[in-house]
Coordinates of C-alpha atoms in Angstrom, one line a residue:
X160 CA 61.5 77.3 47.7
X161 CA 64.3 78.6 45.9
X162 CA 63.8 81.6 43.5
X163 CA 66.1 83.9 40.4
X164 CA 66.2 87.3 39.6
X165 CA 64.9 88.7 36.4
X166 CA 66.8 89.8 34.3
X167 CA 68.5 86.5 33.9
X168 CA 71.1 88.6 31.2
X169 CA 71.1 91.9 32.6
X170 CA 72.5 94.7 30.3
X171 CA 72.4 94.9 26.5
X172 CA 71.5 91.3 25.5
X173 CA 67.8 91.6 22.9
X174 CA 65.9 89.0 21.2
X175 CA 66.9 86.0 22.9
X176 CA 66.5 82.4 21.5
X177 CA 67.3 79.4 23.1
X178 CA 67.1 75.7 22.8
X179 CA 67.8 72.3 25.2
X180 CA 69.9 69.9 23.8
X181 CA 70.0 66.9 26.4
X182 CA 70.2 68.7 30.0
X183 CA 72.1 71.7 28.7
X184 CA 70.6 75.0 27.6
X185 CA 72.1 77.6 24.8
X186 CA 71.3 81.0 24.6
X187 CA 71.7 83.5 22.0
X188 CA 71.2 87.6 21.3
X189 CA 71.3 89.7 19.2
X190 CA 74.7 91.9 18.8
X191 CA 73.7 94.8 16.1
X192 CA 77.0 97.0 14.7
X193 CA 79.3 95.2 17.7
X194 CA 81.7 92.7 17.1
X195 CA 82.2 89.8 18.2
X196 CA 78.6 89.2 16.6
X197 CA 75.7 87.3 18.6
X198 CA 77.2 86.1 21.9
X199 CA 76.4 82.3 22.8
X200 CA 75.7 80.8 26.7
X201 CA 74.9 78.1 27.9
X202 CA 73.5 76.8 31.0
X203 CA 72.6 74.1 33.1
X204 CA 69.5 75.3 35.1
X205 CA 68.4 78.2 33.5
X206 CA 69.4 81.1 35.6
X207 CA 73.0 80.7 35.5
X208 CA 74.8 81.4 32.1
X209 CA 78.7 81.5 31.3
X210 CA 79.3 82.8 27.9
X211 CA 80.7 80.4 25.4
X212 CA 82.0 82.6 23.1
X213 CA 80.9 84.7 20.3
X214 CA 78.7 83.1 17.1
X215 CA 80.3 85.6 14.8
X216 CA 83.8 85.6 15.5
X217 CA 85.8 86.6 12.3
X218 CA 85.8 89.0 9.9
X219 CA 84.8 86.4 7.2
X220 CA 81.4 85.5 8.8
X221 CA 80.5 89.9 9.9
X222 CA 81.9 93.0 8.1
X223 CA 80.6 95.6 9.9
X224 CA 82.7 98.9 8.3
X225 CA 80.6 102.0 8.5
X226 CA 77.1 100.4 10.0
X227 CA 75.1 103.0 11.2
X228 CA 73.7 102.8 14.7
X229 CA 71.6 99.8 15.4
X230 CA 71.9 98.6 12.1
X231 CA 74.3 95.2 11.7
X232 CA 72.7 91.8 13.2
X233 CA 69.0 91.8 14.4
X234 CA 67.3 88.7 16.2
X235 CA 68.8 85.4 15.7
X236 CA 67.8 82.5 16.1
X237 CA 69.4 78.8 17.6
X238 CA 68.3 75.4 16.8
X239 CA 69.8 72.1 17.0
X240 CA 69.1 68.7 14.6
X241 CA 71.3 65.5 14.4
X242 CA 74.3 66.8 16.2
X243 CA 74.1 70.5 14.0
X244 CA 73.6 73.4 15.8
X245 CA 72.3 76.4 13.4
X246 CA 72.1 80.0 14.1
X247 CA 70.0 81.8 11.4
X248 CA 70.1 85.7 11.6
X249 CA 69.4 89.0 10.0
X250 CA 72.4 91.5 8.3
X251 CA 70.9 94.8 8.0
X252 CA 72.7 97.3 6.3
X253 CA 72.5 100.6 6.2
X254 CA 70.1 101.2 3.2
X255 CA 67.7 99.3 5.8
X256 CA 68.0 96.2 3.1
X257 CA 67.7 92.9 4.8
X258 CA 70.7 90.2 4.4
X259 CA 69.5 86.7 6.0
X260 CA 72.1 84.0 6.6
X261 CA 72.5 81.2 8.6
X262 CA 75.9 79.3 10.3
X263 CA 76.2 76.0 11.6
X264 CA 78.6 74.2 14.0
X265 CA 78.8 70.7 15.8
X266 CA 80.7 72.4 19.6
X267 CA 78.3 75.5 20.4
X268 CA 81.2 77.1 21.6
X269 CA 82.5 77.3 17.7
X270 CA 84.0 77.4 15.5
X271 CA 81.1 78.3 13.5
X272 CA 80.8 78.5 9.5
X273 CA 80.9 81.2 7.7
X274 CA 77.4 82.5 6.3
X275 CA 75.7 80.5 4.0
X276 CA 73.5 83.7 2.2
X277 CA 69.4 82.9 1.2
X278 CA 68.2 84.6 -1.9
X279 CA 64.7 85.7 -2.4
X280 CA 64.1 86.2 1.4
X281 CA 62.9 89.0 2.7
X282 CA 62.4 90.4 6.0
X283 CA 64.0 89.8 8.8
X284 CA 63.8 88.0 12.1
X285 CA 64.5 84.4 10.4
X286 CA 63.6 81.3 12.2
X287 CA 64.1 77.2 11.3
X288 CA 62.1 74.8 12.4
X289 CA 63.0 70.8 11.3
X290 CA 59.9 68.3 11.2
X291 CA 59.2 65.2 12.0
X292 CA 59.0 64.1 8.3
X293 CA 62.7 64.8 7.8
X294 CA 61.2 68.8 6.2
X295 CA 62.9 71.7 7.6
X296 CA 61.2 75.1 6.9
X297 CA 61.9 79.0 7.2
X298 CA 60.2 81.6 8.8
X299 CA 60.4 85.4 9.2
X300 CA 58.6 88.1 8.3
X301 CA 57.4 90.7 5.2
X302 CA 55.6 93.4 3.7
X303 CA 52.6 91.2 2.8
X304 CA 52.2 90.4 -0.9
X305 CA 48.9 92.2 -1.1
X306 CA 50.6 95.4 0.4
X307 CA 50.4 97.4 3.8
X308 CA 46.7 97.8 4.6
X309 CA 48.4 100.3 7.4
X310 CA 51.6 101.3 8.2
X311 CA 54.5 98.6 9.4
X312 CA 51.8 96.0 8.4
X313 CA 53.5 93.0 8.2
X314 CA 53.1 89.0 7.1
X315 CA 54.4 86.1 9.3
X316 CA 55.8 83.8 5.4
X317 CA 56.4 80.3 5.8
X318 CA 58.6 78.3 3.2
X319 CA 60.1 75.1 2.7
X320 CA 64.5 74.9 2.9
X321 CA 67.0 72.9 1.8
X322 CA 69.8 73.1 4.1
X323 CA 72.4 71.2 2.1
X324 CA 72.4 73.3 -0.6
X325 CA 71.3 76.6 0.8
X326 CA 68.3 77.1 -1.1
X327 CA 64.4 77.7 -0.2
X328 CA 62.5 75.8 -2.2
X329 CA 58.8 75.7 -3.1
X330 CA 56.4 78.2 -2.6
X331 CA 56.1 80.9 0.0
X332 CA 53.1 80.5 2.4
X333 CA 51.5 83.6 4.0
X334 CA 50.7 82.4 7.6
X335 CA 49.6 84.8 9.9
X336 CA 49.4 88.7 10.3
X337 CA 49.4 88.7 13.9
X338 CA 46.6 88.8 16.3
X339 CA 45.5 92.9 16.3
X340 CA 45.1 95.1 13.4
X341 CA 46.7 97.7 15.0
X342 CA 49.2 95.8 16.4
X343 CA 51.6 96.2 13.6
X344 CA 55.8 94.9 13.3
X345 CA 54.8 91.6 13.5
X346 CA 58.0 89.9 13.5
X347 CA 60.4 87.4 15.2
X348 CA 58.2 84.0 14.5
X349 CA 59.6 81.0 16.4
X350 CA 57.2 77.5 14.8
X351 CA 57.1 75.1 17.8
X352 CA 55.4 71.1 17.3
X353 CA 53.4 70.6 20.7
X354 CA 51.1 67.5 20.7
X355 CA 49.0 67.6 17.2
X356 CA 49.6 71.3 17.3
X357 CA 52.0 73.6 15.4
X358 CA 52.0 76.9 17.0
X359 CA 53.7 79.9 16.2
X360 CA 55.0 82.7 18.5
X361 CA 55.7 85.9 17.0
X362 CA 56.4 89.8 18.7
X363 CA 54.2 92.5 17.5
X364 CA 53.0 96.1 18.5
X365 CA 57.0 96.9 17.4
X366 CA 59.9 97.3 20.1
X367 CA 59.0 99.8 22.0
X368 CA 56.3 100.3 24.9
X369 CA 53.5 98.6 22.7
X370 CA 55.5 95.4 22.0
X371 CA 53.7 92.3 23.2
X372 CA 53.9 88.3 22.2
X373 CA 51.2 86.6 20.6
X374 CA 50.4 82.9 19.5
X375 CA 48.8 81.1 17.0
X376 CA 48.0 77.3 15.9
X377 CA 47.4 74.8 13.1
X378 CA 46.7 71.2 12.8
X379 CA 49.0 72.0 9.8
X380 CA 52.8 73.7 9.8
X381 CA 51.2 75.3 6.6
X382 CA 47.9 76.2 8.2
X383 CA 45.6 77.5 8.0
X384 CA 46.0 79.3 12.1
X385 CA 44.1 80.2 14.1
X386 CA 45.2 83.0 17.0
X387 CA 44.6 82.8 20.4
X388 CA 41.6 84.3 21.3
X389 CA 43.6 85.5 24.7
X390 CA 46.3 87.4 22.7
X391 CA 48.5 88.9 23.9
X392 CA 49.7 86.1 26.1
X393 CA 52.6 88.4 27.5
X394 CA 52.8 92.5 27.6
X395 CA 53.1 95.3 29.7
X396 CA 51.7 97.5 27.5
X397 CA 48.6 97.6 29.8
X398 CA 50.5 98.9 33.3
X399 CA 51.5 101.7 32.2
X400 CA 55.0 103.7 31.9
X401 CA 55.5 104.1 35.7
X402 CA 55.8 100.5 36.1
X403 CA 59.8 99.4 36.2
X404 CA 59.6 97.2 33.3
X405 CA 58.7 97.9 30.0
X406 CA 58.9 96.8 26.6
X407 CA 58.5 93.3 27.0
X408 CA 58.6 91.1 24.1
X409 CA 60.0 89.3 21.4
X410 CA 59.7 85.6 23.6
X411 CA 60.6 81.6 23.0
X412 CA 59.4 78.5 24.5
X413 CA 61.6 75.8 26.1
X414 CA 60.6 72.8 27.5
X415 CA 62.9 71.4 30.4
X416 CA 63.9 67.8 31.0
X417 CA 61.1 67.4 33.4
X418 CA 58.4 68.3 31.2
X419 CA 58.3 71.9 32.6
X420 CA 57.6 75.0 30.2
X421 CA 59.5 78.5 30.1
X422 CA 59.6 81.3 28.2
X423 CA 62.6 84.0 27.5
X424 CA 61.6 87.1 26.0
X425 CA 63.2 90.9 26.3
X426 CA 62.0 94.1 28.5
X427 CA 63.9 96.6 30.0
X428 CA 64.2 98.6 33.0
X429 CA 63.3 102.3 33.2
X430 CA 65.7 104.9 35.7
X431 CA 64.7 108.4 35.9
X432 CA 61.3 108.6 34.3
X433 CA 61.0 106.6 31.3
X434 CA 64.7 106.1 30.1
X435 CA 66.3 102.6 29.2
X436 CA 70.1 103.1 29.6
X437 CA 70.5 99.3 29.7
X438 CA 68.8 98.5 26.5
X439 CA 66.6 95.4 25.9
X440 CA 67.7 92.8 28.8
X441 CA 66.8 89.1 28.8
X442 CA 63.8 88.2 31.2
X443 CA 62.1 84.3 32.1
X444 CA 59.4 83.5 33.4
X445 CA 57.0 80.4 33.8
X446 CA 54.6 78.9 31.4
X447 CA 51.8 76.2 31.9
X448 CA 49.7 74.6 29.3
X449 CA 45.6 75.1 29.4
X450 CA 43.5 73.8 27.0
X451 CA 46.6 73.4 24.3
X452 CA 47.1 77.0 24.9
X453 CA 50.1 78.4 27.0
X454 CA 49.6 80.7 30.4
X455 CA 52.4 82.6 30.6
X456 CA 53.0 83.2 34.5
X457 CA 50.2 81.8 35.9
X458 CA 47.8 84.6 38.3
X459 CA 50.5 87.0 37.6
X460 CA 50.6 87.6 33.3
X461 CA 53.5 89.7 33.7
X462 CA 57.4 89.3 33.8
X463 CA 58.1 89.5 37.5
X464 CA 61.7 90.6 39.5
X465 CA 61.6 87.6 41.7
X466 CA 60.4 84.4 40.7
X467 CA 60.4 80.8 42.0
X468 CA 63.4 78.8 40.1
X469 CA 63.1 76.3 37.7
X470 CA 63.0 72.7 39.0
X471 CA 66.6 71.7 38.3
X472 CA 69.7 71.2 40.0
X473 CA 71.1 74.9 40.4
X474 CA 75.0 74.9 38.3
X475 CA 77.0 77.9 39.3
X476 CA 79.7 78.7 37.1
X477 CA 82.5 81.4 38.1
X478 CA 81.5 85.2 38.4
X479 CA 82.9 87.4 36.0
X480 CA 85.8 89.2 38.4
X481 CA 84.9 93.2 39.0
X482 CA 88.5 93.7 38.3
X483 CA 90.5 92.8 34.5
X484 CA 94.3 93.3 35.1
X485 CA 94.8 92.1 31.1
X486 CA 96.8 89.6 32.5
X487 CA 95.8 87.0 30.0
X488 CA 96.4 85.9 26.5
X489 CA 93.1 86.9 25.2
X490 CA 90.2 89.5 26.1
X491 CA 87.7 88.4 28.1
X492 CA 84.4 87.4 26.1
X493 CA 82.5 90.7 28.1
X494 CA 84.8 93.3 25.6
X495 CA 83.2 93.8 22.0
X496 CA 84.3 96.4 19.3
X497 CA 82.5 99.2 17.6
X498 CA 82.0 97.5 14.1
X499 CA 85.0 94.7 12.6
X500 CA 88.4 95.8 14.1
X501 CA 90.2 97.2 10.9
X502 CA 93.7 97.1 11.7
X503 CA 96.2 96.1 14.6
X504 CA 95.9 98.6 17.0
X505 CA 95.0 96.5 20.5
X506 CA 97.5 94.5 21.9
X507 CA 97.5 92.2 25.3
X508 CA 101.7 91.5 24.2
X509 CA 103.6 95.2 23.8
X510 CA 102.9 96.2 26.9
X511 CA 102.6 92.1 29.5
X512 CA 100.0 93.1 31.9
X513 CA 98.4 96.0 30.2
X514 CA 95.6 95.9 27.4
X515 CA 97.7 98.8 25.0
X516 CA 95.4 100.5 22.2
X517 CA 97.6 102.5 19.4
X518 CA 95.7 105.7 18.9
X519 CA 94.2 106.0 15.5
X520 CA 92.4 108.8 13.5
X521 CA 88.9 107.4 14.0
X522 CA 86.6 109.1 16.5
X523 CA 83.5 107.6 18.6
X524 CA 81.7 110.2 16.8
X525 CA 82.6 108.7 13.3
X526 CA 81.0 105.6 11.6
X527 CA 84.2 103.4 11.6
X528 CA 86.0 101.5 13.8
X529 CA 87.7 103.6 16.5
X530 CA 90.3 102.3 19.1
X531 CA 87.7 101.2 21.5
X532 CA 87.3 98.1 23.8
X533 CA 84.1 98.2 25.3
X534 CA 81.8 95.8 27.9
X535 CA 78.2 96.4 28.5
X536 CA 76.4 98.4 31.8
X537 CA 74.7 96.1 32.9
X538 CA 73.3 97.6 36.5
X539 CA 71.3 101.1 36.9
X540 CA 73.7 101.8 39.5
X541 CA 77.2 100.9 38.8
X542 CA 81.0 101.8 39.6
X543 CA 84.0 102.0 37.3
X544 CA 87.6 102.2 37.0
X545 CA 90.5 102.6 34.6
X546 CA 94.7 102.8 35.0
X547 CA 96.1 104.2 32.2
X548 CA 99.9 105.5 31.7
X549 CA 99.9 107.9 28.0
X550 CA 101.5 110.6 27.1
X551 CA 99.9 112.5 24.3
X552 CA 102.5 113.6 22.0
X553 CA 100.1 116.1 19.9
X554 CA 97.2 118.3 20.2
X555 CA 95.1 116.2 18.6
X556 CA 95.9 112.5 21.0
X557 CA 93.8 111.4 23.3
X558 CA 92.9 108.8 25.6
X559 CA 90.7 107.8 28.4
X560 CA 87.6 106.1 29.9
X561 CA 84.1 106.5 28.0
X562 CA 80.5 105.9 28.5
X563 CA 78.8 105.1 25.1
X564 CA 75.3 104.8 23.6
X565 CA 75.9 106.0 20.0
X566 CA 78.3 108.5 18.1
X567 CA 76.0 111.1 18.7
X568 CA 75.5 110.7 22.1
X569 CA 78.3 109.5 24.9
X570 CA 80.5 110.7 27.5
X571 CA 84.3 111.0 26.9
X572 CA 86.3 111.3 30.3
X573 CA 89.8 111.9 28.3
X574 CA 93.1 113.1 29.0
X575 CA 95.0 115.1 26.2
X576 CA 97.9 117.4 26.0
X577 CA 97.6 121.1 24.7
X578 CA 99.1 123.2 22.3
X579 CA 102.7 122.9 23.4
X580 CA 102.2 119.4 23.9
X581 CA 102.9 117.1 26.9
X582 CA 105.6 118.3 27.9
X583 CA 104.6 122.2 27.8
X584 CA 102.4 121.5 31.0
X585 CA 99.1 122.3 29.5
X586 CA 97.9 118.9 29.6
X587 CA 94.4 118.6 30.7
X588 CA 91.7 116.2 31.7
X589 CA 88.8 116.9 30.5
X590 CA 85.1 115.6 30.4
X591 CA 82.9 116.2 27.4
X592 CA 79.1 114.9 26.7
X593 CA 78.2 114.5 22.9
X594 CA 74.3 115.0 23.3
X595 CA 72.3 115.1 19.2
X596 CA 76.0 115.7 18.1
X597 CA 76.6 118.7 19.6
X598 CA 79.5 118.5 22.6
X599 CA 79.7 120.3 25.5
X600 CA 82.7 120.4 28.0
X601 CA 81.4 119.8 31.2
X602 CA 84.7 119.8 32.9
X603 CA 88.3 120.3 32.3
X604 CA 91.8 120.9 34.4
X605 CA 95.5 120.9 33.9
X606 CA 96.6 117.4 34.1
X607 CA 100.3 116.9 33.2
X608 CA 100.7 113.4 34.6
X609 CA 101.8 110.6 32.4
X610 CA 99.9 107.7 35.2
X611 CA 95.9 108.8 35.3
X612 CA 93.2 106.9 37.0
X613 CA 89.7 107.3 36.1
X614 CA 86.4 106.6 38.3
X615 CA 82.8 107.1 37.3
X616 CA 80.3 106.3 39.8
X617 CA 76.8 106.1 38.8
X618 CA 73.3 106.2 41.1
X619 CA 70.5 106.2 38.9
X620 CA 70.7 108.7 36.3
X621 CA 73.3 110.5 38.3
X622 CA 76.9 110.0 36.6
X623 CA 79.7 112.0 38.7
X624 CA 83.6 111.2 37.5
X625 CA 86.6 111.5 39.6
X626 CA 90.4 110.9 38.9
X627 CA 93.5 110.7 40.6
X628 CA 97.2 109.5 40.0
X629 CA 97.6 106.8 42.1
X630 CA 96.6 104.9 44.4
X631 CA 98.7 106.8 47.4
X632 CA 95.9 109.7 46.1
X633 CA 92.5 110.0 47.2
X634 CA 89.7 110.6 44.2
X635 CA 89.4 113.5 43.5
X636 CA 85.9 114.4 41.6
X637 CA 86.0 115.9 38.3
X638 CA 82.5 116.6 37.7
X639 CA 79.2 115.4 40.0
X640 CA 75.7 114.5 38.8
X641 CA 76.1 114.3 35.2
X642 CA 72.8 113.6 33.6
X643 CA 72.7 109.8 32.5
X644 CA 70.2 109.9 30.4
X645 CA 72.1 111.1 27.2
X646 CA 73.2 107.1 27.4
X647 CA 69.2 106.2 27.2
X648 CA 67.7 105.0 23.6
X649 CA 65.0 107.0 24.3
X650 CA 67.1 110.3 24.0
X651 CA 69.8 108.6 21.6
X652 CA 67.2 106.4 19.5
X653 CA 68.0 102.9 18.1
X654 CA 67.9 100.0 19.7
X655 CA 71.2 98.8 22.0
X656 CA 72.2 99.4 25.1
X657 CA 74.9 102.1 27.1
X658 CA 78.9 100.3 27.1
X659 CA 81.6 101.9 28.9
X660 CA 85.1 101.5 27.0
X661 CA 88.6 102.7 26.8
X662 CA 89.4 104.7 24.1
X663 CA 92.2 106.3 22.1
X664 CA 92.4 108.3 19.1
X665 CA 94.5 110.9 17.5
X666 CA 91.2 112.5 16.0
X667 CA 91.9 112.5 12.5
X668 CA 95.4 112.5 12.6
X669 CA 98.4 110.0 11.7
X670 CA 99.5 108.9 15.1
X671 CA 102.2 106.2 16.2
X672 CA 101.4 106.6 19.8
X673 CA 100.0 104.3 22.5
X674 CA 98.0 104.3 25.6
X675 CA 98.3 101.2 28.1
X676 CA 95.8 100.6 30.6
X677 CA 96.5 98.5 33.5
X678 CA 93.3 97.4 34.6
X679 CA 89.8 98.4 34.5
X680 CA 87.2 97.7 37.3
X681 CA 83.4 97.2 36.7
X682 CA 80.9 96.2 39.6
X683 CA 77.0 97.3 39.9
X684 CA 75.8 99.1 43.1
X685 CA 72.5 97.6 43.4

């Protein structure tokens, strides 16, 4: 019997939504104020994905300049019809006003369209579902036309679209409220045609440790529908918050070649008490049908870490390698940016070999785009690595190896010159945690050497960082036991996940310098 470990898409990847087209499965998330926007996979058995490539890839489709925190793109959705594949999302910006949009392609692997914008529809969380009539229809979610009986009341709103011209059309259909009064955020609705029935699959209770999935069903897409009077079908709400995963969620249904039912929905796992460095992961588990109603994990009716595999043929694809050495013409698909890169200032070409970032004035701390390239943690125990030759020129340059949750709160492991310069041997390295906004040097020494390598090891909740030159040099540590948990949404807030970058910035300055960094090494310790 063979059997997968949850979380199928460890690391910052929330809200998934996936659909079979044939024998091949694609998978997307959401991507909030990083860009690329909404990374796409795809998969032959369910366990295994290889990224695709990024949904929104250009500047055209996703202008992210000065999106607060956890703002940007929230939950999409993917659906396929007559050789079209659609992903239907939500912009939110920072007044919290919702923006939904939808892009379509015929290769899942892009290019994609740029945004086709719906007026007059509110909420968020958008989802299609297409008919057997030829009918397409919207979903998402509101403030219910009658108004908040309590607070984040919301209404599941059903409505009729026009695809070819971009337009909802009719009227808008209230359809359900979810299946607990005080359940409340009802939100990311997925409609699904099973047999006679329509169902619909929605997340409520909000995103935190209350969030559950509920279902509901018609004989009618319009209604009216009736809930499941075993709702929730899937939550941990009930286990309490010692138990290692939490927050589960936000699910959808797929249906394999073989007739076999799964769901993907989000949770995360806790280190160190009740913090979730990692974010909101993607988790599967099993589904079978009982009286037209679906059992999610049968005896069990929980997510699980081990589970017995689908039944399809297992499709490995190659591993993402522990070390990048920059030696090719593009990044790989694991880097994102903080918001839309304004300007050039990353190169693979000035330096062959070397990913170089030109320092610019932005700061992690600021709401713009700094000179970061940044991959997800994806393990609760991890190690990392950096080479980087730079020679700060100026006071204000500097460079290094960070650990990032949010400009308020992050770890910058940096190497800067002093007042005399570079050159005036009071260079230093230095390591500083920005916890609520306030920093705090936890660790600092004179470092006048051009070649630095960085090294952050990470058990738990236990962060230590070393350095040395080269490799003819042992590590030395800079600082041991940093508290991890400044990278944990539950002391930053919002809703993504920790990344670890390499950074640059000449911290409000002009600047025509450069770092280059040789490689950089990621590989989880679990």
């Amino acid at each position: 019997m063979k059997t997968f470990r949850n979380p199928i898409l460890p690391g910052f990847y929330p809200d998934p939504s996936a659909i079979r087209v044939g024998e091949d499965y694609y998978l997307v998330t959401s991507s909030f104020e990083f860009f690329p926007g909404v990374p796409i996979f795809h998969s032959k058995d369910l366990i295994h994905w290889r990224q695709l490539g990024h949904v929104l890839d250009r500047p055209s489709q996703l202008n992210l300049d000065r999106t607060t925190p956890s703002r940007g793109i929230w939950a999409p959705t993917i659906r396929y019809h007559e050789g079209v594949f659609y992903m239907i999302t939500t912009f939110v910006d920072n007044d919290k006003d919702c923006h939904n949009f939808y892009v379509t392609a015929t290769d899942p692997a892009g290019e994609w369209s740029d945004p086709v914008w719906l007026e007059d529809a509110p909420g968020i969380d958008p989802s299609l579902f297409f008919d057997d009539d030829g009918r397409v229809y919207y979903t998402g979610n509101r403030v219910p036309p009658e108004g908040q009986e309590y607070a984040k009341h919301m209404d599941i709103w059903l409505q009729e679209i026009d695809l070819k011209s971009g337009k909802l059309i009719g009227d808008k259909l209230s359809i359900w409220q979810g299946a607990l009064k005080v359940g409340h955020a009802q939100e990311g609705p997925h409609i699904y045609k099973i047999g006679d029935w329509y169902y619909v699959l929605i997340a409520e209770g909000g995103t935190g440790h209350t969030h559950a999935i509920t279902i509901a069903r018609s004989k009618q897409i319009t209604g009216p529908y009736e809930g499941n009077k075993a709702n929730p079908i899937l939550t941990h709400r009930h286990l309490g918050r010692e138990f290692p995963i939490v927050n589960v969620g936000h699910g959808e249904l797929v249906e394999t070649q073989h007739g076999d039912w799964w769901m993907f929905c989000l949770a995360s796992r806790t280190s160190g008490g009740y913090y979730r460095n990692l974010g909101r992961e993607t988790f599967l588990t099993p589904v079978k049908w009982e009286n037209e109603w679906p059992i999610v994990n049968p005896g069990k009716g929980i997510l699980e870490f081990e589970s017995t595999a689908p039944d399809l043929p297992e499709t490995l694809w190659p591993l993402l390698s522990v070390r990048d050495d920059f030696d090719e013409d593009e990044l790989s698909l694991a880097w994102n940016f903080l918001r839309t890169p304004q300007g050039d200032f990353w190169s693979l070409k000035g330096a062959p070999g070397h990913l170089r970032l030109r320092l610019k004035p932005e700061k992690l701390s600021d709401l713009a785009n700094p000179a970061l390239v940044a991959r997800r943690q994806q393990h609760l125990s991890f190690r990392t690595a950096a080479d980087m030759t730079f020679e700060p020129a100026t006071v204000d340059e500097t460079a290094g190896l960070v650990l990032f949750q949010n400009a308020d709160n992050h770890f910058r492991f940096e190497m800067a010159s002093g007042e005399k310069g570079f050159a005036g041997e009071t260079g230093t390295l230095t390591l500083t945690v920005r916890l609520y906004g306030e920093e705090t040097v936890l660790a600092s020494i004179p470092w006048n050497n051009a070649h630095t390598q960085f090294k952050v090891e990470a058990y738990g909740q236990d962060y230590s960082f070393f350095y040395r030159e080269n490799e003819q040099h042992t590590w030395t540590p800079l600082h041991r036991n940093a508290d991890g948990r400044v990278l944990s949404t539950d002391t930053a807030g919002g809703f993504t996940g920790a990344y670890i970058g390499l950074y640059a910035s000449s911290n409000g300055a002009d600047s025509s310098n450069h770092a280059d960094f040789d490689w950089f090494s990621y590989e989880g310790l679990e």
